[in-house]
Short mmCIF file of C-alpha atoms in Angstrom, two decimals:
data_model
loop_
_atom_site.label_atom_id
_atom_site.label_comp_id
_atom_site.label_asym_id
_atom_site.label_seq_id
_atom_site.Cartn_x
_atom_site.Cartn_y
_atom_site.Cartn_z
CA MET A 1 18.36 97.39 104.60
CA ASN A 2 18.61 95.69 108.28
CA ASN A 3 18.22 97.68 111.30
CA GLY A 4 22.06 97.56 112.26
CA CYS A 5 24.96 98.75 110.39
CA ASP A 6 25.53 97.25 106.61
CA ASN A 7 29.10 98.29 105.36
CA VAL A 8 29.67 98.37 101.66
CA SER A 9 33.44 98.25 100.84
CA HIS A 10 35.76 99.20 97.64
CA PRO A 11 39.20 99.46 97.12
CA LEU A 12 38.04 103.49 96.76
CA PHE A 13 35.39 103.97 99.15
CA THR A 14 33.69 102.61 102.51
CA LEU A 15 30.19 102.95 102.74
CA THR A 16 28.63 102.74 106.34
CA SER A 17 24.88 102.64 106.81
CA ARG A 18 23.33 103.32 110.39
CA SER A 19 19.41 103.15 111.15
CA ALA A 20 17.34 103.38 114.62
CA MET A 21 19.47 106.71 115.29
CA THR A 22 17.84 108.89 117.73
CA PRO A 23 16.27 111.95 116.38
CA ARG A 24 18.10 115.21 117.28
CA HIS A 25 14.73 116.81 118.25
CA SER A 26 11.87 115.34 120.53
CA SER A 27 8.95 116.94 118.79
CA PRO A 28 6.29 114.85 116.66
CA ARG A 29 6.82 114.60 113.44
CA SER A 30 4.39 113.23 110.79
CA THR A 31 5.40 109.75 109.27
CA SER A 32 5.18 111.17 106.03
CA GLY A 33 8.07 113.16 106.85
CA ARG A 34 10.28 110.72 108.22
CA ARG A 35 9.55 108.12 105.11
CA HIS A 36 10.52 111.12 103.10
CA THR A 37 13.76 111.66 105.10
CA ALA A 38 14.84 108.34 104.71
CA ARG A 39 14.12 108.17 101.29
CA ALA A 40 16.10 110.74 100.46
CA LEU A 41 18.97 109.39 102.33
CA ASP A 42 18.25 105.89 100.57
CA MET A 43 18.59 107.65 97.19
CA THR A 44 21.64 109.29 98.12
CA VAL A 45 23.16 106.00 99.34
CA SER A 46 21.89 104.44 96.35
CA ALA A 47 23.56 106.86 94.24
CA ALA A 48 26.82 106.58 95.99
CA LEU A 49 26.72 102.87 95.49
CA SER A 50 25.86 103.31 92.03
CA LEU A 51 28.74 105.42 91.42
CA VAL A 52 31.17 103.14 93.16
CA LEU A 53 29.90 99.70 91.93
CA LEU A 54 28.97 100.68 88.88
CA GLY A 55 25.80 98.58 88.30
CA GLY A 56 26.31 96.82 91.32
CA ALA A 57 23.27 94.89 93.39
CA ALA A 58 22.70 97.71 96.01
CA THR A 59 20.03 99.95 94.08
CA ALA A 60 17.51 102.49 95.28
CA ALA A 61 15.05 99.29 95.51
CA HIS A 62 16.93 97.96 98.14
CA ALA A 63 16.70 100.83 100.34
CA ASP A 64 12.97 101.46 99.77
CA GLU A 65 11.72 99.86 103.01
CA ALA A 66 14.93 101.06 105.23
CA SER A 67 14.38 102.79 108.50
CA PRO A 68 15.64 106.11 108.99
CA GLY A 69 19.27 106.58 109.37
CA THR A 70 22.42 108.07 108.36
CA ALA A 71 25.13 106.82 105.70
CA THR A 72 28.86 107.76 106.07
CA VAL A 73 30.89 107.39 102.87
CA THR A 74 34.96 107.47 103.49
CA ALA A 75 37.39 107.59 100.74
CA HIS A 76 40.38 105.77 100.37
CA THR A 77 43.38 107.29 97.80
CA ALA A 78 45.57 104.51 96.54
CA THR A 79 49.16 105.96 96.26
CA PRO A 80 51.89 103.60 94.88
CA SER A 81 54.63 103.07 97.38
CA PRO A 82 57.96 104.41 96.23
CA ALA A 83 60.41 101.63 95.81
CA PRO A 84 63.20 101.25 98.05
CA VAL A 85 66.63 102.89 97.65
CA PRO A 86 68.92 99.81 98.85
CA VAL A 87 71.30 101.30 101.46
CA GLN A 88 75.14 100.76 100.51
CA HIS A 89 77.29 98.80 102.82
CA PRO A 90 81.08 99.40 101.19
CA GLY A 91 83.74 97.55 103.56
CA VAL A 92 87.52 96.08 103.70
CA ASN A 93 89.42 93.85 105.49
CA ALA A 94 93.08 94.00 104.99
CA ARG A 95 96.29 93.61 106.37
CA LEU A 96 100.04 94.69 105.34
CA VAL A 97 102.62 92.57 105.03
CA GLY A 98 106.14 93.25 104.96
CA THR A 99 108.78 91.99 103.34
CA LEU A 100 112.90 92.55 103.39
CA ASP A 101 114.46 93.27 99.97
CA LYS A 102 117.50 91.84 100.45
CA LYS A 103 119.83 88.57 100.13
CA ASP A 104 119.62 85.40 102.60
CA GLY A 105 122.49 86.24 105.47
CA GLU A 106 122.79 90.11 104.12
CA PRO A 107 122.72 92.36 107.48
CA ALA A 108 119.84 94.82 107.32
CA SER A 109 120.69 98.52 107.06
CA THR A 110 119.25 101.88 106.09
CA SER A 111 119.28 101.20 102.74
CA THR A 112 117.46 97.89 102.63
CA THR A 113 113.97 98.13 101.33
CA ILE A 114 110.91 97.15 102.88
CA THR A 115 107.99 95.93 99.87
CA TRP A 116 104.65 95.99 101.89
CA HIS A 117 101.97 94.26 100.11
CA ILE A 118 98.47 94.93 101.07
CA GLU A 119 95.82 91.86 101.21
CA ALA A 120 92.38 93.24 100.71
CA THR A 121 89.09 91.79 100.89
CA ASN A 122 85.89 93.42 99.85
CA THR A 123 83.63 92.74 102.71
CA GLY A 124 81.03 94.85 101.80
CA ASP A 125 78.00 94.29 99.36
CA VAL A 126 79.21 96.74 96.86
CA THR A 127 82.19 96.91 93.95
CA LEU A 128 84.68 99.02 95.37
CA LYS A 129 86.39 100.69 92.10
CA ASP A 130 89.81 102.31 91.08
CA LEU A 131 91.38 101.05 94.61
CA ASN A 132 93.99 103.91 95.84
CA GLY A 133 94.05 105.44 91.81
CA SER A 134 95.06 101.90 90.62
CA HIS A 135 92.02 101.09 88.31
CA THR A 136 91.62 98.21 90.25
CA ASP A 137 87.92 97.63 91.20
CA LEU A 138 86.86 94.83 93.80
CA ALA A 139 83.60 93.13 93.76
CA PRO A 140 82.22 91.77 97.19
CA GLY A 141 84.32 88.91 98.34
CA GLU A 142 86.86 89.50 96.05
CA THR A 143 90.71 89.45 97.17
CA THR A 144 93.79 91.69 95.76
CA THR A 145 97.09 91.49 96.68
CA HIS A 146 98.99 93.11 93.88
CA LEU A 147 99.33 96.93 95.97
CA PHE A 148 102.44 97.54 97.51
CA TRP A 149 104.45 100.51 99.09
CA GLN A 150 108.18 100.68 99.69
CA THR A 151 110.05 102.24 102.70
CA LYS A 152 113.83 102.38 103.53
CA LEU A 153 114.81 101.06 106.85
CA THR A 154 115.88 103.48 109.35
CA GLN A 155 118.50 103.29 112.21
CA GLU A 156 115.66 103.42 114.71
CA GLU A 157 113.94 100.89 113.28
CA ILE A 158 116.65 98.28 112.90
CA ASN A 159 117.74 99.16 116.44
CA ALA A 160 114.07 98.42 117.51
CA HIS A 161 114.50 95.23 115.61
CA THR A 162 110.84 96.30 114.26
CA ALA A 163 109.72 97.97 111.05
CA THR A 164 106.41 99.63 110.90
CA PHE A 165 104.00 101.16 108.41
CA ALA A 166 100.75 102.12 108.03
CA ALA A 167 98.29 103.18 104.94
CA ASN A 168 94.65 103.86 103.75
CA LEU A 169 92.87 101.83 100.89
CA SER A 170 90.46 104.93 99.16
CA ALA A 171 88.02 103.92 96.49
CA THR A 172 84.46 104.99 95.21
CA THR A 173 81.01 102.66 95.57
CA PRO A 174 78.91 102.58 92.00
CA ASP A 175 76.97 105.39 93.02
CA GLY A 176 80.34 107.40 93.53
CA THR A 177 80.45 108.16 97.02
CA PRO A 178 83.90 107.94 98.09
CA TYR A 179 85.28 105.23 100.50
CA ASN A 180 88.05 105.26 102.73
CA SER A 181 89.34 102.35 104.81
CA PRO A 182 90.35 102.52 108.84
CA THR A 183 94.25 103.19 108.92
CA LEU A 184 95.99 99.92 108.41
CA HIS A 185 99.12 99.07 110.58
CA GLY A 186 101.71 96.55 109.36
CA SER A 187 104.83 95.55 111.58
CA LEU A 188 107.45 93.63 110.64
CA ALA A 189 110.16 91.77 112.82
CA LEU A 190 113.32 92.49 111.58
CA PRO A 191 116.59 89.51 111.42
CA VAL A 192 118.43 88.88 114.87
CA GLU A 193 121.21 91.76 115.16
CA HIS A 194 124.69 91.52 113.99
CA PRO A 195 127.17 93.22 115.89
CA GLY A 196 130.60 93.04 114.38
CA VAL A 197 134.22 95.15 114.34
CA SER A 198 136.68 95.13 112.49
CA ALA A 199 139.88 96.67 113.94
CA ARG A 200 143.60 96.90 114.36
CA LEU A 201 146.24 98.25 116.77
CA VAL A 202 149.01 100.76 115.92
CA GLY A 203 151.90 101.09 118.16
CA THR A 204 153.79 104.09 118.57
CA LEU A 205 156.93 104.75 121.07
CA ASP A 206 156.86 107.37 122.87
CA LYS A 207 160.42 108.59 122.88
CA LYS A 208 162.33 111.32 121.21
CA ASP A 209 164.09 110.69 117.99
CA GLY A 210 167.69 108.77 118.12
CA GLU A 211 166.86 107.54 121.76
CA PRO A 212 167.30 104.08 122.47
CA ALA A 213 164.66 102.10 123.32
CA THR A 214 164.88 100.44 126.59
CA THR A 215 162.91 98.82 128.99
CA SER A 216 161.32 102.56 130.55
CA THR A 217 160.17 103.62 127.04
CA THR A 218 156.31 103.68 126.87
CA ILE A 219 154.34 102.40 123.59
CA THR A 220 151.11 103.88 123.12
CA TRP A 221 148.70 101.64 121.45
CA HIS A 222 145.79 103.14 119.19
CA ILE A 223 143.01 101.44 117.75
CA GLU A 224 141.60 102.07 114.80
CA ALA A 225 137.86 100.05 114.83
CA THR A 226 134.82 100.16 112.13
CA ASN A 227 131.35 98.98 113.12
CA THR A 228 131.03 96.08 110.50
CA GLY A 229 127.65 94.98 111.99
CA ASP A 230 124.37 96.43 111.40
CA VAL A 231 123.57 97.68 114.80
CA THR A 232 124.86 101.01 116.92
CA LEU A 233 127.56 100.02 119.18
CA ASN A 234 127.29 101.80 122.50
CA ASN A 235 129.55 102.99 125.15
CA LEU A 236 132.81 101.54 123.17
CA ASN A 237 135.16 99.64 126.32
CA GLY A 238 133.11 101.54 128.82
CA THR A 239 133.44 105.03 127.19
CA ASP A 240 130.55 107.57 125.82
CA THR A 241 131.29 106.85 122.41
CA ASP A 242 128.86 105.14 120.05
CA LEU A 243 129.97 103.83 116.95
CA ALA A 244 127.21 103.55 114.14
CA PRO A 245 127.30 101.34 111.39
CA GLY A 246 129.94 101.48 108.98
CA GLN A 247 131.62 104.30 111.19
CA THR A 248 135.15 104.38 112.64
CA ALA A 249 136.47 105.54 115.80
CA THR A 250 140.34 106.17 116.37
CA ASN A 251 140.20 107.67 119.72
CA GLY A 252 140.71 104.55 122.03
CA TYR A 253 144.17 103.56 123.05
CA TRP A 254 146.37 101.63 125.37
CA GLN A 255 150.00 102.34 126.76
CA THR A 256 152.22 100.08 127.73
CA LYS A 257 156.00 99.52 128.79
CA LEU A 258 158.95 97.88 126.73
CA THR A 259 159.82 94.14 127.77
CA ARG A 260 163.52 93.05 127.59
CA GLU A 261 162.20 90.09 125.36
CA GLU A 262 160.54 92.73 123.04
CA ILE A 263 163.75 94.47 122.81
CA ASP A 264 165.64 91.39 122.26
CA ALA A 265 163.39 90.09 119.57
CA GLY A 266 162.80 93.64 117.96
CA THR A 267 159.08 93.47 118.18
CA ALA A 268 156.76 94.77 120.82
CA THR A 269 152.96 92.89 120.53
CA PHE A 270 149.94 94.03 122.22
CA ALA A 271 146.21 92.22 122.41
CA ALA A 272 143.07 93.95 123.48
CA THR A 273 139.44 93.39 122.86
CA LEU A 274 136.46 95.74 122.30
CA SER A 275 133.39 95.63 124.65
CA ALA A 276 129.87 97.56 124.34
CA THR A 277 126.42 96.94 124.10
CA THR A 278 123.88 96.75 121.19
CA PRO A 279 121.01 99.12 121.47
CA ASP A 280 118.73 96.43 123.20
CA GLY A 281 120.96 96.04 126.03
CA THR A 282 122.63 92.92 124.63
CA PRO A 283 126.95 92.87 125.57
CA TYR A 284 128.87 92.64 122.98
CA ASN A 285 132.94 91.38 122.57
CA SER A 286 134.84 91.71 119.96
CA ARG A 287 137.54 89.05 118.71
CA THR A 288 141.09 89.54 120.32
CA ILE A 289 142.49 92.15 118.32
CA THR A 290 146.41 92.00 118.27
CA GLY A 291 148.84 94.61 117.40
CA SER A 292 152.93 94.43 116.67
CA LEU A 293 155.27 97.38 116.23
CA THR A 294 158.85 96.79 114.85
CA LEU A 295 161.16 98.27 117.19
CA PRO A 296 163.88 100.67 115.67
CA VAL A 297 166.85 98.81 116.04
CA GLN A 298 169.01 100.89 113.38
CA HIS A 299 166.58 99.78 110.82
CA PRO A 300 164.68 101.84 108.18
CA GLY A 301 160.89 101.50 107.90
CA ILE A 302 157.91 103.03 106.07
CA ASP A 303 154.49 102.80 106.87
CA GLY A 304 151.25 104.43 105.52
CA HIS A 305 148.31 104.62 103.31
CA PHE A 306 146.58 106.36 100.47
CA THR A 307 143.72 108.23 100.46
CA GLY A 308 141.90 108.95 97.13
CA VAL A 309 139.97 111.75 95.49
CA LEU A 310 137.56 111.63 92.35
CA ASP A 311 138.61 113.97 90.01
CA THR A 312 135.15 115.13 89.11
CA LYS A 313 133.02 118.10 88.88
CA ASP A 314 129.70 118.47 91.07
CA GLY A 315 126.80 116.40 89.74
CA GLU A 316 129.62 114.65 87.15
CA PRO A 317 128.93 110.74 87.22
CA VAL A 318 131.47 108.52 87.87
CA THR A 319 132.66 106.16 84.75
CA ALA A 320 135.28 103.84 83.30
CA GLY A 321 138.15 106.35 83.04
CA THR A 322 137.39 108.70 85.38
CA TRP A 323 140.67 110.02 87.09
CA ILE A 324 141.52 109.37 90.91
CA THR A 325 144.42 111.21 92.65
CA TRP A 326 145.98 109.12 95.23
CA THR A 327 148.09 110.98 98.17
CA ALA A 328 150.18 108.47 100.46
CA GLU A 329 150.88 109.62 103.66
CA LEU A 330 153.86 107.82 105.00
CA ALA A 331 155.65 107.87 107.93
CA ASN A 332 159.19 106.87 108.93
CA THR A 333 158.90 103.96 111.44
CA GLY A 334 162.42 102.92 111.65
CA ASP A 335 165.14 104.31 113.58
CA ILE A 336 167.34 105.91 110.92
CA GLU A 337 166.54 109.18 108.80
CA LEU A 338 165.34 108.90 105.43
CA SER A 339 167.19 111.06 102.85
CA THR A 340 165.30 110.17 99.73
CA ILE A 341 161.53 108.11 98.59
CA ASP A 342 161.50 107.29 95.46
CA GLY A 343 164.28 109.33 94.12
CA ILE A 344 162.91 112.56 95.90
CA ASP A 345 164.58 114.18 98.62
CA VAL A 346 162.48 114.09 101.84
CA ALA A 347 165.08 114.35 104.57
CA LEU A 348 162.63 112.21 106.98
CA ALA A 349 163.23 111.74 110.55
CA PRO A 350 162.11 108.75 112.40
CA GLY A 351 158.45 109.44 113.33
CA GLU A 352 157.97 112.02 110.79
CA THR A 353 155.43 111.59 108.03
CA THR A 354 155.02 113.03 104.70
CA ASP A 355 152.19 113.41 102.36
CA GLN A 356 154.03 115.00 99.41
CA PHE A 357 153.44 111.66 97.46
CA SER A 358 150.84 111.27 94.83
CA TRP A 359 149.65 109.92 91.67
CA ARG A 360 146.75 109.08 89.47
CA SER A 361 145.24 106.11 88.45
CA GLN A 362 141.72 105.53 86.33
CA VAL A 363 138.55 103.78 87.20
CA THR A 364 137.81 100.86 85.41
CA GLN A 365 134.54 98.80 84.51
CA ALA A 366 135.58 96.27 87.23
CA ASP A 367 136.17 99.23 89.32
CA LEU A 368 132.57 100.09 88.84
CA ASP A 369 130.97 96.48 89.21
CA ALA A 370 132.82 96.16 92.58
CA GLY A 371 131.80 99.65 93.85
CA THR A 372 135.56 100.20 94.96
CA VAL A 373 138.92 101.06 93.92
CA SER A 374 141.72 99.34 96.12
CA VAL A 375 145.62 100.50 95.18
CA SER A 376 148.98 98.83 96.78
CA LYS A 377 152.39 100.48 96.09
CA THR A 378 155.98 99.83 97.53
CA TYR A 379 158.28 102.43 97.89
CA ASP A 380 161.94 102.80 97.90
CA ALA A 381 163.91 104.89 99.98
CA THR A 382 167.80 105.59 100.73
CA THR A 383 169.25 106.36 104.19
CA LEU A 384 171.78 108.72 105.29
CA ALA A 385 174.54 106.09 105.24
CA GLY A 386 173.30 105.27 101.89
CA THR A 387 171.38 101.82 102.46
CA ARG A 388 168.59 101.52 100.11
CA TYR A 389 165.21 100.02 101.63
CA THR A 390 162.18 99.02 99.95
CA SER A 391 159.03 99.43 102.32
CA GLY A 392 156.08 96.84 102.53
CA ALA A 393 152.85 97.43 100.77
CA VAL A 394 151.19 100.66 100.91
CA THR A 395 147.59 100.46 100.44
CA GLY A 396 144.44 102.28 99.92
CA THR A 397 140.59 102.12 99.10
CA LEU A 398 138.00 104.49 97.86
CA ALA A 399 134.59 103.50 97.72
CA LEU A 400 132.79 104.74 94.33
CA PRO A 401 129.41 106.41 94.45
CA ALA A 402 127.03 103.87 92.99
CA PRO A 403 126.86 104.33 89.15
CA ALA A 404 124.01 105.96 87.85
CA GLU A 405 124.40 103.79 84.60
CA ARG A 406 125.30 100.57 83.92
CA PRO A 407 125.72 100.09 80.26
CA ARG A 408 126.11 96.82 78.66
CA LEU A 409 125.81 95.05 75.28
CA SER A 410 126.28 90.78 75.27
CA GLY A 411 126.61 88.75 71.99
CA GLU A 412 129.04 87.15 69.68
CA PHE A 413 129.66 86.43 65.93
CA GLU A 414 128.66 83.27 64.49
CA GLY A 415 130.35 82.43 61.14
CA HIS A 416 128.80 80.76 57.91
CA LEU A 417 130.74 79.47 54.45
CA GLU A 418 128.62 80.42 51.98
CA LEU A 419 129.67 77.23 49.92
CA LYS A 420 127.51 75.30 47.46
CA ASN A 421 127.15 71.52 48.04
CA GLY A 422 130.49 69.51 47.05
CA GLU A 423 132.43 73.11 46.86
CA ALA A 424 135.56 72.96 49.61
CA VAL A 425 136.94 76.22 51.03
CA LYS A 426 139.48 78.27 49.24
CA VAL A 427 140.71 81.32 49.38
CA GLY A 428 138.02 83.83 48.83
CA THR A 429 135.48 81.64 49.92
CA ARG A 430 132.72 84.20 51.40
CA ILE A 431 132.15 84.01 55.03
CA ALA A 432 128.74 85.69 56.71
CA TRP A 433 129.54 86.81 60.13
CA ILE A 434 126.28 87.05 62.02
CA ALA A 435 125.74 88.71 65.86
CA TYR A 436 122.77 89.17 67.72
CA PRO A 437 123.63 91.85 70.15
CA MET A 438 121.05 92.24 73.22
CA ASN A 439 121.15 95.38 75.82
CA SER A 440 122.23 93.35 78.76
CA GLY A 441 122.78 96.75 80.83
CA ASP A 442 120.31 98.58 83.50
CA VAL A 443 119.75 101.78 80.87
CA GLU A 444 118.83 102.77 77.34
CA LEU A 445 121.65 102.68 75.03
CA ARG A 446 121.02 104.69 71.75
CA ASN A 447 122.80 105.42 68.72
CA ILE A 448 123.92 101.69 68.69
CA ASN A 449 127.04 101.50 65.87
CA ASP A 450 126.29 105.42 65.20
CA THR A 451 122.94 104.36 63.91
CA SER A 452 119.44 105.37 64.58
CA MET A 453 118.84 102.11 66.56
CA ALA A 454 118.12 102.34 70.64
CA LEU A 455 117.92 99.34 72.92
CA ALA A 456 116.12 99.13 76.12
CA PRO A 457 117.21 97.16 79.00
CA GLY A 458 117.23 93.52 77.96
CA GLN A 459 115.86 93.95 74.53
CA PRO A 460 117.75 92.29 71.57
CA ALA A 461 118.39 93.92 68.16
CA PRO A 462 117.97 92.45 64.70
CA TYR A 463 120.66 90.59 63.52
CA TYR A 464 123.77 92.07 62.48
CA GLN A 465 125.86 90.83 59.86
CA VAL A 466 129.25 91.42 58.53
CA ARG A 467 130.46 89.85 54.98
CA ALA A 468 134.57 88.63 54.98
CA GLU A 469 136.47 86.25 52.86
CA VAL A 470 138.80 83.62 53.64
CA THR A 471 142.44 84.04 53.19
CA GLN A 472 145.54 81.75 52.84
CA ALA A 473 146.18 82.56 56.45
CA ASP A 474 142.98 81.39 57.63
CA LEU A 475 143.51 78.07 55.22
CA ASP A 476 147.02 77.60 56.89
CA ALA A 477 145.51 78.17 60.46
CA GLY A 478 142.62 76.08 59.74
CA SER A 479 140.17 78.86 62.02
CA ILE A 480 139.03 82.44 61.67
CA THR A 481 138.39 84.73 64.76
CA PHE A 482 136.23 87.49 63.66
CA SER A 483 135.95 90.75 65.80
CA ARG A 484 133.81 93.85 65.68
CA THR A 485 132.88 96.47 68.20
CA PHE A 486 129.57 97.44 69.39
CA SER A 487 128.70 100.94 70.61
CA GLY A 488 125.56 103.12 72.20
CA THR A 489 125.37 105.95 74.14
CA THR A 490 123.59 106.06 77.34
CA PRO A 491 121.17 108.38 78.48
CA LEU A 492 123.59 110.65 80.29
CA GLY A 493 125.65 110.79 77.36
CA THR A 494 128.63 108.24 78.01
CA ARG A 495 129.67 106.36 75.23
CA TYR A 496 129.70 102.47 75.62
CA SER A 497 131.72 100.23 73.63
CA THR A 498 132.69 96.51 73.52
CA PRO A 499 134.04 93.93 71.09
CA PHE A 500 132.02 90.91 69.74
CA THR A 501 134.12 88.01 68.57
CA GLY A 502 133.45 84.77 67.20
CA THR A 503 135.49 81.70 65.89
CA LEU A 504 134.86 79.42 63.08
CA THR A 505 136.70 76.19 62.24
CA LEU A 506 137.31 75.63 58.59
CA PRO A 507 136.47 72.22 57.22
CA THR A 508 139.11 70.11 55.50
CA GLY A 509 137.13 68.78 52.65
CA PRO A 510 134.04 69.48 50.41
CA ALA A 511 131.21 70.97 51.59
CA ALA A 512 128.14 68.28 52.33
CA GLY A 513 125.11 67.77 50.25
#
């Protein structure tokens, strides 16, 4: 020991010995007593060092000549530090991209669908699991583009030229913590407005029956205007009338006076335009609309149109074969009374109308494919003087509701002669007619040809084979045409059938080896 401080360090303890300490009491004490006190302290320190250092160099002998002092033992407990728990930082960088699902040049309407695809990149440091419940996991740095939503355009969006959509991404981190992204906003600029109007002018003479047409006779020209564009037309011709896409207005009219030239020609004419503004304030002017009116110069005349009504019950789908009742509204546009129309007594005075003529027709598959049914018919009339008159075509169009089902089977027969090498075709030679039906419609077809077979849309059936034999008539004709009807039932119970045909040209010589 020295007269200063000796420090002994150990991972568990630090031992400090301080000498030449000032005694607490100043009274004289014998040297032997102080030596005894120092030795006792040294023994204590030596014992502590022996325990700590387990046989180290610091022993009681080293402390034998030490000066009086004090010893301090400080214990250090080595507690292991807990492993730090990594902090998760989930994050996503995403955007919504909208696409109009329509053909090029087709106007956007409220039936147009927008597909909103999301482009999402994991910008965090943990995998995002089960994105939006899609079973899709997104590792850090990875990008996905297969999530999407679909919406329908609204008239407000069409008017504003912009469609918008908002969505969120949800997921869980590997430790099960839910994660929700900030709200994502997407916008899609819509195509330029396409205002349009289809219109016609209908003129009516404002005179009493039998009264001659003169230069003082007034003609009222009513306009029937249909908005054929994709935006609303506001303030038609300065009125408070707004015309939405597909809507028709008949409340506009003009009045003119007959001229001598029109009376001499037997026809009055008029031209007009329609003006309006689109929702964004753009002025719109239609093409010139012309109308003509044949004047009643003692000539019979019939004009009119058909109105069609589907004969279906509520909820019943329209299919090929559905009946339509057409009612004709006919007007005597001549200047002489009509006594009969199509053999029926009517006594129809000039300017009067009748709706007692109706007939029925059936919807065809072509009508279903087109989405509309149109009719055209002429009427035979007889005047009071016995003169026969045939009207122009009276037409009508009925829009069909979108069919719930479009069943279709496609295919044809291929004929194969069963001949041995060198054998010639003769009466009785067997023919194998093979067809490969395919469901080319948009609904499942069941009970194909009254079997348990069911075909999903786009699914082909196993080959269908029919055997036949060559007849003398086939040999005389040099070819054979074969036909069979294939049928199936839709999920709504509609029975669909269509013929499959095939033609086989018969060889004139023996079969090749």
